[in-house]
C-alpha cells in the first residue's frame, strides 16, 4: 500500500512555517473538493443501486433477493463494465488488481471511464469498495487543476494531500489519514514529523468535516459494550486475528493465478462479464448479505447475528472471500479494504457463535484486524478500522497485543496485489519545482 506513497513523499521539500501557512489554503480546498467528488460519486451510485435493486423489481413485481435476479444483475453489470473497460477512452483507468491504494495520477481523459465503471460496480453489487477509484479520480482532477491554476505547487504534494483528503472523507475522520501517512512520511527525509503531516492532516480534516456535513458516515456497528478486559481475551483476540489473517493470506496466494486465468480470455468484455456471472452465482448462494462493498452489510450481520447459524456464517465468509477475489481479479475497478472489513466482521460473528464465551465486540474487532491487515499490510489502518467498527476504545489495548503475532504471520506472506513486470509498471512521479 505504501510504495507509491513513499516515492511521492521523497520528493517533498523541507518545510518552513511560512510555507506551511501559504499551502494551508490549497490543502483545505483539496480536502473539500475531494469530499465533494466522493459524495457525488456515492450519490450517483446510490441512485443507480436503488433503480436496479428496488425500482425495477418493484415495477416488474420481482423479488430482488431472488437468485435469478442477483445472477442477472451482476452478469449484466459485468458486461457493461467489461465493454466500458474495452471500448471507452482511458479503458477505465488502471486495473485495480495491479495498483496500490495511491498511484501516479491518471490523465484526465481516463477519468470519465473510471468514474463510470466504478459507479456501475458499486451499484451493481460487486464486492469492491470505492477507495482506489475515488483516490485516482480525485488525484487526476486536482493534479490537472493545480497544474493549470497554481503551478507553484508540486505535483507530488498535490498527490499526497489529495490522498489524505480523500481518506479523511472516506472514513469520516482525519485519524485514518494520520495513521496511514505517519509510517510513510516519518521514515523519509528529515524534519519534524508533524511538519510533514501538517498539510495532509489539514486536507484530511477538511475532507472529513465536509463529508460529515453531507452524509454523516458511520463505521460503528450495533454491538454490546466491551468495558472490561479479561486475561483470556488476549488469547482469544490473537487466535481470531491470526485465523482471519490466514484466510486473507490464503486468498492472496491464489489471487495471481485467478488474475492470470481471467486474462486468458484476452478481451475485457469477455473476462469481466464472466467475473460478473461468477459473482452472480456466489450472490445467489450467499444471499444479498454478500453483495456490494459491505458497509451496510457489516451493520446488518452484526445487528441480526442471532438469525445465523455457525454453518450459515461459514458460508457467508467463504462466499464473500471468493467474491472479493473474483471481483478484484476479473477487471472490476474498486478497493479491497471495505469488503475486507465485512469479511473480518463476519469471521468475528462466526467466532462468537461457535464460542459464545468470547465477547462479540472483541471477536469482531479481532476478525477485522486480521483481515484488513492481510489485505492492506498496514497495521495502523487495521487497528483504526477494528476500533472504529466496534466503537470501543477498551478493545484497543487487546488489539495492540493481538496485532503483533498477526503481523509476524502476514509480513512475509503473499499480498493481494499483482506486481506488474518492470516494462508494464507506470512511470514514477518525477520531482517538480516547488
PDB file of C-alpha atoms in Angstrom, residues 188-349:
ATOM      1  CA  UNK A 188      11.845   9.501   4.957  1.00  0.00           C
ATOM      2  CA  UNK A 189      13.688  12.765   4.805  1.00  0.00           C
ATOM      3  CA  UNK A 190      14.492  14.883   7.829  1.00  0.00           C
ATOM      4  CA  UNK A 191      12.486  17.344   9.839  1.00  0.00           C
ATOM      5  CA  UNK A 192       9.727  17.139  12.410  1.00  0.00           C
ATOM      6  CA  UNK A 193       7.044  14.502  11.827  1.00  0.00           C
ATOM      7  CA  UNK A 194       4.221  16.979  12.371  1.00  0.00           C
ATOM      8  CA  UNK A 195       5.712  19.381   9.838  1.00  0.00           C
ATOM      9  CA  UNK A 196       5.437  16.611   7.259  1.00  0.00           C
ATOM     10  CA  UNK A 197       1.951  15.600   8.423  1.00  0.00           C
ATOM     11  CA  UNK A 198       0.591  19.149   8.701  1.00  0.00           C
ATOM     12  CA  UNK A 199      -0.765  19.611   5.184  1.00  0.00           C
ATOM     13  CA  UNK A 200      -2.083  16.027   4.731  1.00  0.00           C
ATOM     14  CA  UNK A 201      -3.871  16.290   8.078  1.00  0.00           C
ATOM     15  CA  UNK A 202      -5.313  19.657   7.163  1.00  0.00           C
ATOM     16  CA  UNK A 203      -6.705  18.199   3.945  1.00  0.00           C
ATOM     17  CA  UNK A 204      -7.961  15.104   5.767  1.00  0.00           C
ATOM     18  CA  UNK A 205      -9.693  17.246   8.362  1.00  0.00           C
ATOM     19  CA  UNK A 206     -11.339  19.388   5.690  1.00  0.00           C
ATOM     20  CA  UNK A 207     -12.409  16.288   3.791  1.00  0.00           C
ATOM     21  CA  UNK A 208     -13.825  14.529   6.840  1.00  0.00           C
ATOM     22  CA  UNK A 209     -15.734  17.598   8.071  1.00  0.00           C
ATOM     23  CA  UNK A 210     -17.174  18.200   4.601  1.00  0.00           C
ATOM     24  CA  UNK A 211     -18.253  14.578   4.275  1.00  0.00           C
ATOM     25  CA  UNK A 212     -19.742  14.572   7.782  1.00  0.00           C
ATOM     26  CA  UNK A 213     -21.826  17.629   6.943  1.00  0.00           C
ATOM     27  CA  UNK A 214     -23.072  15.979   3.749  1.00  0.00           C
ATOM     28  CA  UNK A 215     -23.729  12.374   4.711  1.00  0.00           C
ATOM     29  CA  UNK A 216     -22.617  11.590   8.286  1.00  0.00           C
ATOM     30  CA  UNK A 217     -20.527   8.458   7.512  1.00  0.00           C
ATOM     31  CA  UNK A 218     -20.679   5.885  10.303  1.00  0.00           C
ATOM     32  CA  UNK A 219     -18.463   2.830  10.692  1.00  0.00           C
ATOM     33  CA  UNK A 220     -19.526   1.720  14.164  1.00  0.00           C
ATOM     34  CA  UNK A 221     -21.938  -1.218  14.174  1.00  0.00           C
ATOM     35  CA  UNK A 222     -24.511  -2.223  16.818  1.00  0.00           C
ATOM     36  CA  UNK A 223     -22.587  -4.331  19.328  1.00  0.00           C
ATOM     37  CA  UNK A 224     -22.631  -4.759  23.111  1.00  0.00           C
ATOM     38  CA  UNK A 225     -20.187  -2.567  25.007  1.00  0.00           C
ATOM     39  CA  UNK A 226     -16.784  -4.079  25.739  1.00  0.00           C
ATOM     40  CA  UNK A 227     -15.789  -2.480  29.052  1.00  0.00           C
ATOM     41  CA  UNK A 228     -13.585  -4.975  30.888  1.00  0.00           C
ATOM     42  CA  UNK A 229     -10.504  -6.806  29.681  1.00  0.00           C
ATOM     43  CA  UNK A 230     -10.029 -10.410  30.838  1.00  0.00           C
ATOM     44  CA  UNK A 231      -6.711 -12.236  30.529  1.00  0.00           C
ATOM     45  CA  UNK A 232      -8.245 -14.875  28.256  1.00  0.00           C
ATOM     46  CA  UNK A 233      -9.296 -12.113  25.858  1.00  0.00           C
ATOM     47  CA  UNK A 234      -5.662 -11.649  24.808  1.00  0.00           C
ATOM     48  CA  UNK A 235      -5.519 -15.255  23.626  1.00  0.00           C
ATOM     49  CA  UNK A 236      -8.979 -15.146  22.031  1.00  0.00           C
ATOM     50  CA  UNK A 237      -8.237 -11.974  20.088  1.00  0.00           C
ATOM     51  CA  UNK A 238      -4.836 -13.235  18.952  1.00  0.00           C
ATOM     52  CA  UNK A 239      -6.270 -16.533  17.693  1.00  0.00           C
ATOM     53  CA  UNK A 240      -9.214 -14.911  15.880  1.00  0.00           C
ATOM     54  CA  UNK A 241      -6.983 -12.262  14.302  1.00  0.00           C
ATOM     55  CA  UNK A 242      -4.483 -14.904  13.199  1.00  0.00           C
ATOM     56  CA  UNK A 243      -7.189 -17.125  11.691  1.00  0.00           C
ATOM     57  CA  UNK A 244      -8.739 -14.144   9.920  1.00  0.00           C
ATOM     58  CA  UNK A 245      -5.349 -13.101   8.568  1.00  0.00           C
ATOM     59  CA  UNK A 246      -4.617 -16.648   7.458  1.00  0.00           C
ATOM     60  CA  UNK A 247      -7.825 -16.663   5.416  1.00  0.00           C
ATOM     61  CA  UNK A 248      -6.740 -13.388   3.804  1.00  0.00           C
ATOM     62  CA  UNK A 249      -3.270 -14.779   3.122  1.00  0.00           C
ATOM     63  CA  UNK A 250      -4.757 -17.884   1.513  1.00  0.00           C
ATOM     64  CA  UNK A 251      -6.882 -15.705  -0.759  1.00  0.00           C
ATOM     65  CA  UNK A 252      -3.834 -13.596  -1.618  1.00  0.00           C
ATOM     66  CA  UNK A 253      -1.829 -16.683  -2.550  1.00  0.00           C
ATOM     67  CA  UNK A 254      -4.497 -17.817  -5.035  1.00  0.00           C
ATOM     68  CA  UNK A 255      -5.112 -14.303  -6.345  1.00  0.00           C
ATOM     69  CA  UNK A 256      -2.344 -14.146  -9.020  1.00  0.00           C
ATOM     70  CA  UNK A 257      -3.451 -17.462 -10.526  1.00  0.00           C
ATOM     71  CA  UNK A 258      -7.043 -16.248 -10.645  1.00  0.00           C
ATOM     72  CA  UNK A 259      -5.966 -12.982 -12.254  1.00  0.00           C
ATOM     73  CA  UNK A 260      -3.983 -14.795 -14.957  1.00  0.00           C
ATOM     74  CA  UNK A 261      -6.840 -17.214 -15.590  1.00  0.00           C
ATOM     75  CA  UNK A 262      -9.303 -14.438 -16.365  1.00  0.00           C
ATOM     76  CA  UNK A 263      -6.803 -12.803 -18.724  1.00  0.00           C
ATOM     77  CA  UNK A 264      -6.713 -15.973 -20.843  1.00  0.00           C
ATOM     78  CA  UNK A 265      -9.944 -14.669 -22.401  1.00  0.00           C
ATOM     79  CA  UNK A 266      -7.907 -11.622 -23.552  1.00  0.00           C
ATOM     80  CA  UNK A 267     -10.836  -9.219 -24.024  1.00  0.00           C
ATOM     81  CA  UNK A 268     -12.264  -7.307 -21.015  1.00  0.00           C
ATOM     82  CA  UNK A 269     -15.786  -7.640 -22.433  1.00  0.00           C
ATOM     83  CA  UNK A 270     -15.383 -11.404 -22.021  1.00  0.00           C
ATOM     84  CA  UNK A 271     -13.485 -11.820 -18.782  1.00  0.00           C
ATOM     85  CA  UNK A 272     -15.254  -9.074 -16.828  1.00  0.00           C
ATOM     86  CA  UNK A 273     -18.624 -10.477 -17.927  1.00  0.00           C
ATOM     87  CA  UNK A 274     -17.502 -13.926 -16.783  1.00  0.00           C
ATOM     88  CA  UNK A 275     -16.480 -12.385 -13.481  1.00  0.00           C
ATOM     89  CA  UNK A 276     -19.915 -10.787 -13.146  1.00  0.00           C
ATOM     90  CA  UNK A 277     -21.636 -14.099 -13.831  1.00  0.00           C
ATOM     91  CA  UNK A 278     -19.497 -15.843 -11.197  1.00  0.00           C
ATOM     92  CA  UNK A 279     -20.274 -13.077  -8.719  1.00  0.00           C
ATOM     93  CA  UNK A 280     -23.959 -13.603  -9.519  1.00  0.00           C
ATOM     94  CA  UNK A 281     -23.675 -17.311  -8.722  1.00  0.00           C
ATOM     95  CA  UNK A 282     -21.901 -16.519  -5.461  1.00  0.00           C
ATOM     96  CA  UNK A 283     -24.525 -13.902  -4.600  1.00  0.00           C
ATOM     97  CA  UNK A 284     -27.282 -16.420  -5.264  1.00  0.00           C
ATOM     98  CA  UNK A 285     -25.570 -18.828  -2.857  1.00  0.00           C
ATOM     99  CA  UNK A 286     -24.686 -16.343  -0.134  1.00  0.00           C
ATOM    100  CA  UNK A 287     -27.682 -14.061  -0.486  1.00  0.00           C
ATOM    101  CA  UNK A 288     -27.892 -10.257  -0.530  1.00  0.00           C
ATOM    102  CA  UNK A 289     -25.743 -10.004   2.607  1.00  0.00           C
ATOM    103  CA  UNK A 290     -22.711 -10.990   0.498  1.00  0.00           C
ATOM    104  CA  UNK A 291     -23.222  -8.298  -2.176  1.00  0.00           C
ATOM    105  CA  UNK A 292     -21.849  -4.769  -2.554  1.00  0.00           C
ATOM    106  CA  UNK A 293     -18.869  -3.140  -0.849  1.00  0.00           C
ATOM    107  CA  UNK A 294     -20.034  -4.372   2.552  1.00  0.00           C
ATOM    108  CA  UNK A 295     -20.519  -1.259   4.691  1.00  0.00           C
ATOM    109  CA  UNK A 296     -24.285  -1.571   5.188  1.00  0.00           C
ATOM    110  CA  UNK A 297     -23.981  -5.359   5.244  1.00  0.00           C
ATOM    111  CA  UNK A 298     -21.467  -5.136   8.109  1.00  0.00           C
ATOM    112  CA  UNK A 299     -24.070  -3.380  10.243  1.00  0.00           C
ATOM    113  CA  UNK A 300     -26.753  -5.862   9.153  1.00  0.00           C
ATOM    114  CA  UNK A 301     -24.816  -9.016  10.022  1.00  0.00           C
ATOM    115  CA  UNK A 302     -23.971  -7.745  13.495  1.00  0.00           C
ATOM    116  CA  UNK A 303     -27.476  -6.489  14.230  1.00  0.00           C
ATOM    117  CA  UNK A 304     -29.049  -9.768  13.065  1.00  0.00           C
ATOM    118  CA  UNK A 305     -26.301 -12.134  14.204  1.00  0.00           C
ATOM    119  CA  UNK A 306     -28.734 -14.262  16.217  1.00  0.00           C
ATOM    120  CA  UNK A 307     -30.516 -15.194  12.988  1.00  0.00           C
ATOM    121  CA  UNK A 308     -27.479 -17.022  11.575  1.00  0.00           C
ATOM    122  CA  UNK A 309     -26.194 -20.451  12.466  1.00  0.00           C
ATOM    123  CA  UNK A 310     -22.500 -21.304  12.575  1.00  0.00           C
ATOM    124  CA  UNK A 311     -22.817 -23.100   9.227  1.00  0.00           C
ATOM    125  CA  UNK A 312     -24.598 -20.145   7.604  1.00  0.00           C
ATOM    126  CA  UNK A 313     -21.943 -17.740   8.843  1.00  0.00           C
ATOM    127  CA  UNK A 314     -19.214 -20.008   7.500  1.00  0.00           C
ATOM    128  CA  UNK A 315     -20.896 -19.969   4.085  1.00  0.00           C
ATOM    129  CA  UNK A 316     -21.166 -16.171   4.174  1.00  0.00           C
ATOM    130  CA  UNK A 317     -17.453 -15.837   4.985  1.00  0.00           C
ATOM    131  CA  UNK A 318     -16.447 -18.281   2.250  1.00  0.00           C
ATOM    132  CA  UNK A 319     -18.700 -16.660  -0.362  1.00  0.00           C
ATOM    133  CA  UNK A 320     -17.508 -13.129   0.401  1.00  0.00           C
ATOM    134  CA  UNK A 321     -13.832 -14.132   0.340  1.00  0.00           C
ATOM    135  CA  UNK A 322     -14.237 -15.759  -3.072  1.00  0.00           C
ATOM    136  CA  UNK A 323     -16.361 -12.818  -4.287  1.00  0.00           C
ATOM    137  CA  UNK A 324     -13.637 -10.366  -3.271  1.00  0.00           C
ATOM    138  CA  UNK A 325     -11.015 -12.415  -5.110  1.00  0.00           C
ATOM    139  CA  UNK A 326     -13.085 -12.682  -8.283  1.00  0.00           C
ATOM    140  CA  UNK A 327     -14.148  -9.039  -8.265  1.00  0.00           C
ATOM    141  CA  UNK A 328     -10.569  -7.856  -7.834  1.00  0.00           C
ATOM    142  CA  UNK A 329      -9.093 -10.348 -10.320  1.00  0.00           C
ATOM    143  CA  UNK A 330     -11.691 -10.079 -13.088  1.00  0.00           C
ATOM    144  CA  UNK A 331     -11.060  -6.460 -14.024  1.00  0.00           C
ATOM    145  CA  UNK A 332     -13.655  -4.649 -11.901  1.00  0.00           C
ATOM    146  CA  UNK A 333     -12.468  -1.314 -10.528  1.00  0.00           C
ATOM    147  CA  UNK A 334     -12.504  -0.892  -6.774  1.00  0.00           C
ATOM    148  CA  UNK A 335     -10.684  -1.247  -3.481  1.00  0.00           C
ATOM    149  CA  UNK A 336     -10.331  -4.251  -1.206  1.00  0.00           C
ATOM    150  CA  UNK A 337     -10.489  -2.625   2.239  1.00  0.00           C
ATOM    151  CA  UNK A 338     -14.279  -2.229   2.560  1.00  0.00           C
ATOM    152  CA  UNK A 339     -15.133  -5.859   1.693  1.00  0.00           C
ATOM    153  CA  UNK A 340     -12.266  -6.973   3.959  1.00  0.00           C
ATOM    154  CA  UNK A 341     -13.998  -5.178   6.833  1.00  0.00           C
ATOM    155  CA  UNK A 342     -17.194  -7.138   6.166  1.00  0.00           C
ATOM    156  CA  UNK A 343     -15.304 -10.425   5.966  1.00  0.00           C
ATOM    157  CA  UNK A 344     -13.484  -9.715   9.227  1.00  0.00           C
ATOM    158  CA  UNK A 345     -16.763  -8.791  10.906  1.00  0.00           C
ATOM    159  CA  UNK A 346     -18.407 -11.999   9.686  1.00  0.00           C
ATOM    160  CA  UNK A 347     -15.432 -14.020  10.981  1.00  0.00           C
ATOM    161  CA  UNK A 348     -15.830 -12.346  14.384  1.00  0.00           C
ATOM    162  CA  UNK A 349     -19.573 -13.063  14.478  1.00  0.00           C
TER     163      UNK A 349
END
